[in-house]
Short mmCIF file of C-alpha atoms and ligand atoms in Angstrom, two decimals:
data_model
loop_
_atom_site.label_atom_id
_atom_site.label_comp_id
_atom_site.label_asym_id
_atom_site.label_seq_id
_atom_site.Cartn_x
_atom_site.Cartn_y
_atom_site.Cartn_z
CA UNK A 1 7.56 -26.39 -14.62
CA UNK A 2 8.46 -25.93 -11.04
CA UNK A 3 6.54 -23.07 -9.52
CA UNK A 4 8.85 -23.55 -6.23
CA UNK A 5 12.81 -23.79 -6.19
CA UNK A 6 13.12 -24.05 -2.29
CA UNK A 7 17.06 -24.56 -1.60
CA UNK A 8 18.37 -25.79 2.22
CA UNK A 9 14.94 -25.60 3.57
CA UNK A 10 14.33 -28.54 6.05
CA UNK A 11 11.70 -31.24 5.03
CA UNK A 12 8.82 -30.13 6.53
CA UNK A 13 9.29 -26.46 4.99
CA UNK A 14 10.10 -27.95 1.58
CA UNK A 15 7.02 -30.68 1.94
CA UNK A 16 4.30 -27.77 3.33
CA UNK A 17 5.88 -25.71 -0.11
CA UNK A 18 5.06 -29.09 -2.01
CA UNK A 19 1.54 -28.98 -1.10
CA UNK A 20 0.27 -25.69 -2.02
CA UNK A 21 2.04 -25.82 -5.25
CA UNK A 22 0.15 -29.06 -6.10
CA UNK A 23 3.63 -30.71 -6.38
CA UNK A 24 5.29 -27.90 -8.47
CA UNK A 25 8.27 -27.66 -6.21
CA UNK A 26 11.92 -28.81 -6.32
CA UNK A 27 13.89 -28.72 -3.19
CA UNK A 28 17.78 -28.68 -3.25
CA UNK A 29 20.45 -28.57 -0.42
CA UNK A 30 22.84 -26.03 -0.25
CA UNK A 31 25.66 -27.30 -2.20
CA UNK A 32 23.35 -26.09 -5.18
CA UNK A 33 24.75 -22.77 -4.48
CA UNK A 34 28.36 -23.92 -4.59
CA UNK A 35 28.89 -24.94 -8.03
CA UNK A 36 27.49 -21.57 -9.69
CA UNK A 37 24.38 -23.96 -10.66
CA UNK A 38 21.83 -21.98 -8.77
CA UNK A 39 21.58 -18.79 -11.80
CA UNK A 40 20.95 -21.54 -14.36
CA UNK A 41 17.74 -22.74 -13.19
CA UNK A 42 16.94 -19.40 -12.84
CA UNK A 43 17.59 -17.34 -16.03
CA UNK A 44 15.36 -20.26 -17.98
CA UNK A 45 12.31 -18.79 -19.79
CA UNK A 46 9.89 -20.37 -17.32
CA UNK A 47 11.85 -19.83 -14.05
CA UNK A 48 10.20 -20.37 -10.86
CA UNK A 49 7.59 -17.59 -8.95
CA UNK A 50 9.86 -18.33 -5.89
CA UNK A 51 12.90 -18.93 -4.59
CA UNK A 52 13.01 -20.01 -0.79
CA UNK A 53 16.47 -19.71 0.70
CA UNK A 54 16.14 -22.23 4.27
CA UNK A 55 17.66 -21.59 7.46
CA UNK A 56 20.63 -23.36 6.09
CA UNK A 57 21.72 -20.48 3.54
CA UNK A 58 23.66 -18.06 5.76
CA UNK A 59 22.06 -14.65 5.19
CA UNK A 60 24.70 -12.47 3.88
CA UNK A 61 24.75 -15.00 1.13
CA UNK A 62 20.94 -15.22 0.27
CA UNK A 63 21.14 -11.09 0.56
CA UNK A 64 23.87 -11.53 -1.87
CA UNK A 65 21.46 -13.82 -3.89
CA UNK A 66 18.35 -11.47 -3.56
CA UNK A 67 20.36 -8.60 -5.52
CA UNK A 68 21.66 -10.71 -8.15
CA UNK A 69 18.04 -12.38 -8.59
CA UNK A 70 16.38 -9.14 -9.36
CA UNK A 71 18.73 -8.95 -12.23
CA UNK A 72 18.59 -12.07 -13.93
CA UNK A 73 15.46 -13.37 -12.87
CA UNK A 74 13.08 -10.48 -12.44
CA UNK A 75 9.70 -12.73 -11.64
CA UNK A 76 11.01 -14.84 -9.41
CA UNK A 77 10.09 -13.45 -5.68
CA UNK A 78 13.28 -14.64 -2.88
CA UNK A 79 12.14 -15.17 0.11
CA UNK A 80 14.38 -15.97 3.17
CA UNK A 81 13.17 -18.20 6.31
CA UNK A 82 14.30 -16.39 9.75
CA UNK A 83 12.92 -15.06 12.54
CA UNK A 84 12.24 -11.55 11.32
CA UNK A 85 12.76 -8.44 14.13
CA UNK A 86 12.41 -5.04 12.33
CA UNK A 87 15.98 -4.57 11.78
CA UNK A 88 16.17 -7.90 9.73
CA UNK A 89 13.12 -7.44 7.85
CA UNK A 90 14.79 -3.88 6.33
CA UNK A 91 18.01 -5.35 5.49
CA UNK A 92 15.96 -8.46 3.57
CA UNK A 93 14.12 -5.59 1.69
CA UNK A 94 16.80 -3.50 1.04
CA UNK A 95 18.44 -6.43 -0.49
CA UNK A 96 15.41 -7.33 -2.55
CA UNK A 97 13.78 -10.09 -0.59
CA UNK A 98 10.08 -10.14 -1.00
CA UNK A 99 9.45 -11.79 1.95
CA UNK A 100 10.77 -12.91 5.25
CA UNK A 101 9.16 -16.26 6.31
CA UNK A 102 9.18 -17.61 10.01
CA UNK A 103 11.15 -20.82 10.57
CA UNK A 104 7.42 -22.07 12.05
CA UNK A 105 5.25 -20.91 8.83
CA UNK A 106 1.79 -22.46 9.24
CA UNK A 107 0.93 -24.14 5.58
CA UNK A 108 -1.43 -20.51 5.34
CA UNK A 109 1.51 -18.73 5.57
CA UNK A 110 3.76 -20.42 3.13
CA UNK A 111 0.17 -20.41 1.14
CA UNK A 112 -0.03 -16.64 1.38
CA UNK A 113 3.44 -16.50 0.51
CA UNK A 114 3.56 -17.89 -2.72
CA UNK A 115 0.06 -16.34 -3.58
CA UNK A 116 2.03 -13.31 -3.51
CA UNK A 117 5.11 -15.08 -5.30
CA UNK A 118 2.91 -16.23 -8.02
CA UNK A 119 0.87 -12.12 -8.68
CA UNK A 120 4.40 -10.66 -9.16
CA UNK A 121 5.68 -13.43 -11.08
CA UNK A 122 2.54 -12.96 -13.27
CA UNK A 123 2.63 -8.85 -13.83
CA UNK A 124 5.99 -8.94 -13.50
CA UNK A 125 6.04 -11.14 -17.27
CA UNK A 126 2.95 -9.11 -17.83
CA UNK A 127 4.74 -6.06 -18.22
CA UNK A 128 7.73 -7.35 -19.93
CA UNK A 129 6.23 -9.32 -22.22
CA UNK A 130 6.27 -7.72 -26.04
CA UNK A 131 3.56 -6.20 -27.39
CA UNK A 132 3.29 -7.26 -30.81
CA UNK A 133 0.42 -8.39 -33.38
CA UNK A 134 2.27 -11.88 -33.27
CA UNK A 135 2.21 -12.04 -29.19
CA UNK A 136 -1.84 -11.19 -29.59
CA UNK A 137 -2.07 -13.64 -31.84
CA UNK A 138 -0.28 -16.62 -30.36
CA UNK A 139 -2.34 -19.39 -29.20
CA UNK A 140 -1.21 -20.21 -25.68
CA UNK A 141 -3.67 -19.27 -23.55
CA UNK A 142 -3.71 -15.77 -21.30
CA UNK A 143 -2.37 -15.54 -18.25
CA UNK A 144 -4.66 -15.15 -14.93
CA UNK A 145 -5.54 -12.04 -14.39
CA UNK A 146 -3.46 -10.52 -11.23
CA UNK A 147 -5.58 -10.57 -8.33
CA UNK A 148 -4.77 -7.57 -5.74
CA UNK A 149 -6.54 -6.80 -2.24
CA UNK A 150 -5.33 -3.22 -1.18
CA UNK A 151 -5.82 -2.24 2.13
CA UNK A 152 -5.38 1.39 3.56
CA UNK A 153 -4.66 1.64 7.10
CA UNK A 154 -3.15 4.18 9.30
CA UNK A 155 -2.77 4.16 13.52
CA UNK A 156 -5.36 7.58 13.74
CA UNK A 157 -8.16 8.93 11.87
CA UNK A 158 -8.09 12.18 9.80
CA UNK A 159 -5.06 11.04 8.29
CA UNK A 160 -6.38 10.76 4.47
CA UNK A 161 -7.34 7.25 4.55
CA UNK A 162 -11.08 7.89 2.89
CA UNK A 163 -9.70 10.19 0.39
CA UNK A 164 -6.59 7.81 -0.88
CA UNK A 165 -8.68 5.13 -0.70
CA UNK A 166 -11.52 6.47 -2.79
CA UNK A 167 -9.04 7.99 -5.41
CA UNK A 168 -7.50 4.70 -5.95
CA UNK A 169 -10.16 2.93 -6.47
CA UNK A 170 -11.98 5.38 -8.93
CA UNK A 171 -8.12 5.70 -10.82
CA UNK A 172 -8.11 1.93 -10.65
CA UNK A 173 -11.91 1.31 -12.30
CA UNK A 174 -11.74 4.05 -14.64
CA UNK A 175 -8.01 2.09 -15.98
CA UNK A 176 -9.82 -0.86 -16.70
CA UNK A 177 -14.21 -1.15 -16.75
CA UNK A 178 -15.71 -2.82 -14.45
CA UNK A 179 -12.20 -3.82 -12.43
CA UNK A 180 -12.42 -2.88 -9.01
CA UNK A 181 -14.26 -2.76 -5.85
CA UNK A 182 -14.00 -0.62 -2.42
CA UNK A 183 -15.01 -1.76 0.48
CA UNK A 184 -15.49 0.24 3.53
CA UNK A 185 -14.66 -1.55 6.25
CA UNK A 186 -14.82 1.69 9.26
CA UNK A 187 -17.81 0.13 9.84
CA UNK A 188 -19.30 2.46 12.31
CA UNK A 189 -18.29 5.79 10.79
CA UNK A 190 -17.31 5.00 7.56
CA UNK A 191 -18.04 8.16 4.49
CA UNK A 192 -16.54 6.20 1.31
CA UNK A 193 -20.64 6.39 0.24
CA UNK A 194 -20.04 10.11 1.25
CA UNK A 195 -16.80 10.84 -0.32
CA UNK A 196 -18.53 9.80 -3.40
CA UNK A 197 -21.76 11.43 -3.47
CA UNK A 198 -23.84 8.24 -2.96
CA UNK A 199 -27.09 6.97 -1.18
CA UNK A 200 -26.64 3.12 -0.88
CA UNK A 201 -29.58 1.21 -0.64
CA UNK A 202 -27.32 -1.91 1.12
CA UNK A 203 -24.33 -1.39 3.19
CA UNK A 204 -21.73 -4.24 4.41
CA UNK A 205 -23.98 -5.67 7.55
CA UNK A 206 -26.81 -6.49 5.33
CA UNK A 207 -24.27 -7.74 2.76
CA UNK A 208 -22.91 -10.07 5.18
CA UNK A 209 -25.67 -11.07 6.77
CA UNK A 210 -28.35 -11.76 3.90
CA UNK A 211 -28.19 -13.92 1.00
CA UNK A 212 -25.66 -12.03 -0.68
CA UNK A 213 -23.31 -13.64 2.11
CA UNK A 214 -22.58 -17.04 0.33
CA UNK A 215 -23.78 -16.10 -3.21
CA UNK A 216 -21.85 -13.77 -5.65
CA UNK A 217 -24.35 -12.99 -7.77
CA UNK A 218 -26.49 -11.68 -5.04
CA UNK A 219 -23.32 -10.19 -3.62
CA UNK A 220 -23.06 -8.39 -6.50
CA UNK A 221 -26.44 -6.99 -6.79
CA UNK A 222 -25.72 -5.36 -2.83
CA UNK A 223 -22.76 -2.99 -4.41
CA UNK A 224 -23.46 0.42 -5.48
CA UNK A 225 -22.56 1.54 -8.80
CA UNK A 226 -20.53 4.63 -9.22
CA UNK A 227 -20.30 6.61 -12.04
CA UNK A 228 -16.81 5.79 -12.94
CA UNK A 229 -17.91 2.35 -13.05
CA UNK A 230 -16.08 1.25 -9.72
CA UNK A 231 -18.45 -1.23 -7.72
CA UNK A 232 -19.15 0.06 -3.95
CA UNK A 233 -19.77 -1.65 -0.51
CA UNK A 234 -20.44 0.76 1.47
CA UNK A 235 -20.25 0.92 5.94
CA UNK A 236 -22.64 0.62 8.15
CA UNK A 237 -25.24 3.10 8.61
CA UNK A 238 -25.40 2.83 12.43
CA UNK A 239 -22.87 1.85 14.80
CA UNK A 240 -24.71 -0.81 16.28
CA UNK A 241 -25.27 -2.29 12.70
CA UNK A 242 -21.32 -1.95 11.97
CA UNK A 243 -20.69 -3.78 15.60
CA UNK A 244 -22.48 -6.97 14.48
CA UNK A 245 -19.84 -7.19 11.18
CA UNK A 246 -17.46 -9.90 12.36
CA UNK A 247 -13.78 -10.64 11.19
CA UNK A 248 -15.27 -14.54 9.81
CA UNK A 249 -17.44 -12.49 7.73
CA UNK A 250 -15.30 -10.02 6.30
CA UNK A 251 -12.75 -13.27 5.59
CA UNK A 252 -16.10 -14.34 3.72
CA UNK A 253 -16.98 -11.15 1.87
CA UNK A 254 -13.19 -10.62 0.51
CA UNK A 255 -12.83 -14.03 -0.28
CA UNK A 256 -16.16 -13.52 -2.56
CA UNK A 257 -15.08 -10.21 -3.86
CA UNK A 258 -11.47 -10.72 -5.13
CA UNK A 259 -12.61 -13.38 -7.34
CA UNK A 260 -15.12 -11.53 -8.46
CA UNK A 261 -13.03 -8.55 -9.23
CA UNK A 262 -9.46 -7.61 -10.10
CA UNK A 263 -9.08 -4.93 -7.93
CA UNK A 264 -10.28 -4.94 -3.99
CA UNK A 265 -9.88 -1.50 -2.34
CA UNK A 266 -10.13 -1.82 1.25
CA UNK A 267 -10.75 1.14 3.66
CA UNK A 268 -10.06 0.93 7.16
CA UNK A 269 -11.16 2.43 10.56
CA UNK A 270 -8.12 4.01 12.29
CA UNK A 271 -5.79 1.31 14.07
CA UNK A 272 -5.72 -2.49 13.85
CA UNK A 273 -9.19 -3.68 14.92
CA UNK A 274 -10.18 -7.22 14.04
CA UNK A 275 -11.05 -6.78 11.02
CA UNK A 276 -8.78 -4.70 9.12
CA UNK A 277 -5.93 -7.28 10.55
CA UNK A 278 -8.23 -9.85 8.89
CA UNK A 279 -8.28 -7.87 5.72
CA UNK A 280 -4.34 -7.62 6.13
CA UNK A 281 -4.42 -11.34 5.93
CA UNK A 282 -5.74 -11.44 2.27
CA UNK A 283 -3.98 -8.36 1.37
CA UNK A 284 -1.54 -8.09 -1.65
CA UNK A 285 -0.86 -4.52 -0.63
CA UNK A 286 -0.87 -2.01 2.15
CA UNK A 287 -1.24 1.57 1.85
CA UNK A 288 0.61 2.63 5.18
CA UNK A 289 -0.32 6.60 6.30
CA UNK A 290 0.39 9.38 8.21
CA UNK A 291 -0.02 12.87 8.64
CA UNK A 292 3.65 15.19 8.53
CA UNK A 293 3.22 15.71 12.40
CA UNK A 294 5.81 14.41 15.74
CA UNK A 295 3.21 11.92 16.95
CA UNK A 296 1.71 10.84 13.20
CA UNK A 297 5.27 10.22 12.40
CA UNK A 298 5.93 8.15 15.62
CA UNK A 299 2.17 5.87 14.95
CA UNK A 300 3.36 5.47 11.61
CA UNK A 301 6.38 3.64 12.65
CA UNK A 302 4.91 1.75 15.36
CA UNK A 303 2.10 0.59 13.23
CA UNK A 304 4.77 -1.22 10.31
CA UNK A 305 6.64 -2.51 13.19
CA UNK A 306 3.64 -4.10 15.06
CA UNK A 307 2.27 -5.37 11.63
CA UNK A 308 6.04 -6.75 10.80
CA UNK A 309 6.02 -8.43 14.01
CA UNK A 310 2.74 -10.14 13.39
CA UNK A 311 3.77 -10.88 9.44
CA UNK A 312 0.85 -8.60 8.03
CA UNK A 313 3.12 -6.50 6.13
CA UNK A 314 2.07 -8.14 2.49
CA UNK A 315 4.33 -7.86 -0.11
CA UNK A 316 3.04 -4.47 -1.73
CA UNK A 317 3.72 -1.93 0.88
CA UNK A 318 3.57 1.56 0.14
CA UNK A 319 4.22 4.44 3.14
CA UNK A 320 2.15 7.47 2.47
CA UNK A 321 2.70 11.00 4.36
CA UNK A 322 0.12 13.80 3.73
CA UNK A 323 -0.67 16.88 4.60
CA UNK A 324 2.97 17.99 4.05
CA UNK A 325 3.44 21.20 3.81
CA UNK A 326 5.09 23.84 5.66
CA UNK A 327 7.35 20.75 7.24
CA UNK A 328 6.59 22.58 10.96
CA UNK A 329 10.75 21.59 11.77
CA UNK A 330 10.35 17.99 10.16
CA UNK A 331 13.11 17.49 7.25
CA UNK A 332 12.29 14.70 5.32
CA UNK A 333 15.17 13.19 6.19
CA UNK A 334 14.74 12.93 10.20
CA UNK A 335 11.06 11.95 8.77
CA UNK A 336 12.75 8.70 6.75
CA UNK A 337 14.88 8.03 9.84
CA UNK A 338 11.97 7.94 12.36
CA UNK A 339 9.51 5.59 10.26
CA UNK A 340 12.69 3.44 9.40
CA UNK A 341 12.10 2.82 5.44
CA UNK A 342 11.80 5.66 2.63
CA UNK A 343 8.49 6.64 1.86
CA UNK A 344 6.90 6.09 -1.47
CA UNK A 345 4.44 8.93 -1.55
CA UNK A 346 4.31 11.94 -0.22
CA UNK A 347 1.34 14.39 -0.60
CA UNK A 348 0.91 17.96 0.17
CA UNK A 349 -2.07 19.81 2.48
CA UNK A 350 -4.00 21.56 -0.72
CA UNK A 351 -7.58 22.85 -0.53
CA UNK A 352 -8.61 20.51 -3.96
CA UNK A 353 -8.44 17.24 -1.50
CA UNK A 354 -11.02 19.14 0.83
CA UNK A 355 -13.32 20.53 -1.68
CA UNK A 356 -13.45 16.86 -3.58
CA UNK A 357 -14.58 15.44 -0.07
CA UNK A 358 -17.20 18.02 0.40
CA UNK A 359 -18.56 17.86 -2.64
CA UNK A 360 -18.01 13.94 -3.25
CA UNK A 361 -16.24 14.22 -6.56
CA UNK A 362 -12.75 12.28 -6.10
CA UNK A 363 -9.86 14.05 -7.38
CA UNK A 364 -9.23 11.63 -9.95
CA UNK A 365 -12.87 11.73 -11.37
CA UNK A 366 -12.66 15.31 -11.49
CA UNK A 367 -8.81 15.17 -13.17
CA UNK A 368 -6.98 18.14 -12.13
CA UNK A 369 -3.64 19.44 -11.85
CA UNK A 370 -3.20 19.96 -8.56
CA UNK A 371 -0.40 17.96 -6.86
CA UNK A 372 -2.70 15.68 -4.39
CA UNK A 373 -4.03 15.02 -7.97
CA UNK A 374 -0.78 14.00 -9.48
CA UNK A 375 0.14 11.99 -6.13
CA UNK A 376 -2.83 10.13 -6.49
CA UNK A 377 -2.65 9.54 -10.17
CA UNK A 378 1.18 8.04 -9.20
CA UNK A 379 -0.27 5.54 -6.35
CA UNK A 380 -2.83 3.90 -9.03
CA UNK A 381 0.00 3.41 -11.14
CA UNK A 382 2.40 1.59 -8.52
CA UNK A 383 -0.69 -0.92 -8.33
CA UNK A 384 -2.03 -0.82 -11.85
CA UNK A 385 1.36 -0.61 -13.91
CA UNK A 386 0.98 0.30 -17.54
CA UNK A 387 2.08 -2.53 -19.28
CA UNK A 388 3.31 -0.33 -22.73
CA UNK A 389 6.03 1.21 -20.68
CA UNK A 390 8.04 -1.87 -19.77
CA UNK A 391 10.49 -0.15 -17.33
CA UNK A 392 9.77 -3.14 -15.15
CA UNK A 393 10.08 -0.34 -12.19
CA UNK A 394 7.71 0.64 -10.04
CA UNK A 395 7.91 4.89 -9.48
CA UNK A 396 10.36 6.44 -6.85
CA UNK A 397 8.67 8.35 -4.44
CA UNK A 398 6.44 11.34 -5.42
CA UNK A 399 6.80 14.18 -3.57
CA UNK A 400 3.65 17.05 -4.19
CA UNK A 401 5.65 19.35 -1.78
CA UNK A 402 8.88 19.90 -0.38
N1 ADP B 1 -3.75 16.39 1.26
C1 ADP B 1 -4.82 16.95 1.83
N2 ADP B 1 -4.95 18.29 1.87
C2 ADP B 1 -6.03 18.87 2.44
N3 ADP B 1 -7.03 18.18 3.02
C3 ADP B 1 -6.97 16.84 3.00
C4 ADP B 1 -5.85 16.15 2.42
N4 ADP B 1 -6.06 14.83 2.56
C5 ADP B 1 -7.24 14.67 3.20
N5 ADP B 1 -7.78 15.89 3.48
C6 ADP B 1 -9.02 16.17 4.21
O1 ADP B 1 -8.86 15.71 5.54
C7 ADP B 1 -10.09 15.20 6.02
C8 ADP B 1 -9.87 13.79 6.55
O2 ADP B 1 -9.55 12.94 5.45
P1 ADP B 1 -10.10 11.46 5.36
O3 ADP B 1 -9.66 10.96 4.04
O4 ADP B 1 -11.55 11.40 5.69
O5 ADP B 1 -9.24 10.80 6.53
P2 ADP B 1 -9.46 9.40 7.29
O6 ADP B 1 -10.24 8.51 6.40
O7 ADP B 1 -8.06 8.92 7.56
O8 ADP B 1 -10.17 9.71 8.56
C9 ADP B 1 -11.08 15.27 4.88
O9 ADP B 1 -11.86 16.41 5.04
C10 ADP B 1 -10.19 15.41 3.65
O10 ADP B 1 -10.78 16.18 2.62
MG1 MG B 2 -12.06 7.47 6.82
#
């Protein structure tokens, strides 16, 4: 089976695509697209993770392909080769292109790109597949697990990053034992130990600096256990101690920790040091926020651009606005229009987030009703979707408050 289905990509693009899927790629010219071919290879029960339309396909055509890909071929990702500006990389979204790949893609990037490819392709059949006795049964074996790195980033601090970060990694472990991992990567004023009521005996500079550095199992003996079962790294205890944390170690530690474990929650210190762009690297998905404010709008916005421009934004990118409330003259809409794309997630300023922080019991631990609550509960399931549903969509945007 060809994991690849690259079509009017030059040689070297179609030859670096050859290589990192061991050989599982097929590359066509163009005239594959004239004779109607093109939807057969697709609509075949073990179509390809990814479709790469080259710099030969004229855009408006492999737009025109994207849409009618998501409808016959669910799991396989399109992804266009251009030089992306911001404009460009909306339009290829809007039309349901997964990624947008640079006419000079290093072999990483094409790498990273069909990593990516391949997780979607895999929960996307995941969650479509039927469950029935005969299906648990069968004998072919299970499919990999899907491997996903979340990061949470925003351009300032104060902006909820700690508290969506913790709550999706608690909702996350408490869906499945023993799944998922935070790591708290503000190193010098990082509180994820805080938000969740713990005393660590090891934080991330001892992790990375010890023998837990090259060695799992050791590794795994640094995290902190949380009730809930999620598995913690916590920051740096001094500043000092946080400064000596390079980005070739956290490369290291997240290389370590996503085979190790399903789910890798990543919080970040405000902006785009060193090493949250190195955590953006290995990212499957970026949690995007900002607060409902002129200038938290504005960083939001800047921040997806400057990541689109570097070709960080990884292919699970969800824009979060809280503390909405009374809108102080924003309208949602002008809101939308500012950042550029529709948000996915909007949450509301409610006392329950503060009183969780203070007292370090998340909001999904504790389970309430509150909307924050319910916004939360909707982000772990845009990452972790239930499989018995089947909708094969991920949620619209949830708004708390509006
Ligand atoms: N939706 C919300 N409503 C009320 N308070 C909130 C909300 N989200 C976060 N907070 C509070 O705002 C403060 C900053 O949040 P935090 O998650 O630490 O932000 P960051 O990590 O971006 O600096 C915390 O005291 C937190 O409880
Ligand atoms: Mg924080």
């Amino acid at each position: 089976m060809s994991t690849v289905l690259t079509i009017g990509a030059d040689g070297d693009l179609a030859q670096r695509f050859a290589e990192v899927s061991g050989g599982h790629a097929v590359a066509l010219g163009v005239d594959a697209l004239a004779d109607g071919g093109l939807l057969g290879h697709l609509v075949m029960p073990d179509a390809p993770h990814l479709l790469v339309l080259g710099p030969e396909v004229d855009l408006d055509e492999a737009f025109a392909i994207a849409g009618q890909v998501e409808v016959v071929a669910p799991s396989t990702s399109v992804v266009v080769v251009a030089f992306a500006d911001p404009d460009l990389w909306m339009e290829a979204m809007r039309a349901g292109v997964r990624d947008v790949l640079s006419p000079h893609a290093t072999e990483a990037d094409v790498a990273a790109v069909l990593e990516r490819a391949t997780a979607l392709a895999q929960a996307r059949r995941a969650a479509m597949a039927p469950v029935s006795p005969a299906s648990v049964q069968a004998s072919a074996p299970a499919p990999a697990p899907v491997r996903r790195v979340v990061v949470v980033a925003s351009p300032k601090g104060g902006v909820g990053k700690t508290t969506v970060a913790t709550n999706l990694a608690v909702g996350l472990a408490t869906a499945e034992p023993g799944s998922t991992v935070i790591v708290d990567l503000d190193v010098q004023f990082g509180d994820v130990a805080s938000a969740l009521a713990l005393v660590p005996q090891h934080t991330l500079p001892d992790t990375v600096h010890g023998a837990a550095s090259n060695d799992p199992l050791v590794l795994k003996t640094f995290l902190t256990p949380h009730p809930t079962g999620l598995h913690v790294l916590a920051g740096s205890d001094s500043p000092a101690a946080g400064d000596a944390v390079t980005a070739a170690d956290v490369a290291q530690l997240l290389d370590t920790l996503s085979r190790e474990f399903r789910y890798v929650v990543v919080d970040t210190a405000p902006g785009l040091s060193d090493l949250t762009l190195t955590a953006l690297e290995r990212a499957t998905d970026l949690v995007l926020m900002g607060s409902m404010d002129v200038p938290g709008v504005r960083g939001l916005r800047k921040e997806l651009d400057v990541l689109t421009e570097l070709e960080l934004v990884p292919g699970g990118r969800h824009l979060v606005l809280n503390f909405a409330g009374s809108s102080g003259g924003l309208a949602m809409a002008d809101i939308e229009e500012t950042v550029g794309a529709p948000l996915d997630l909007v949450l509301p300023r409610h006392d329950a987030a503060l009183v969780a922080t203070n007292t370090g019991v998340p909001l999904l631990q504790k389970g309430g009703k509150d909307p924050v609550t319910r916004g939360l509960q909707s982000l772990v399931e845009r990452l972790a979707p239930r499989p018995a549903t089947g909708r094969g969509r991920l949620p619209r945007r949830r708004v708390g408050a509006r």
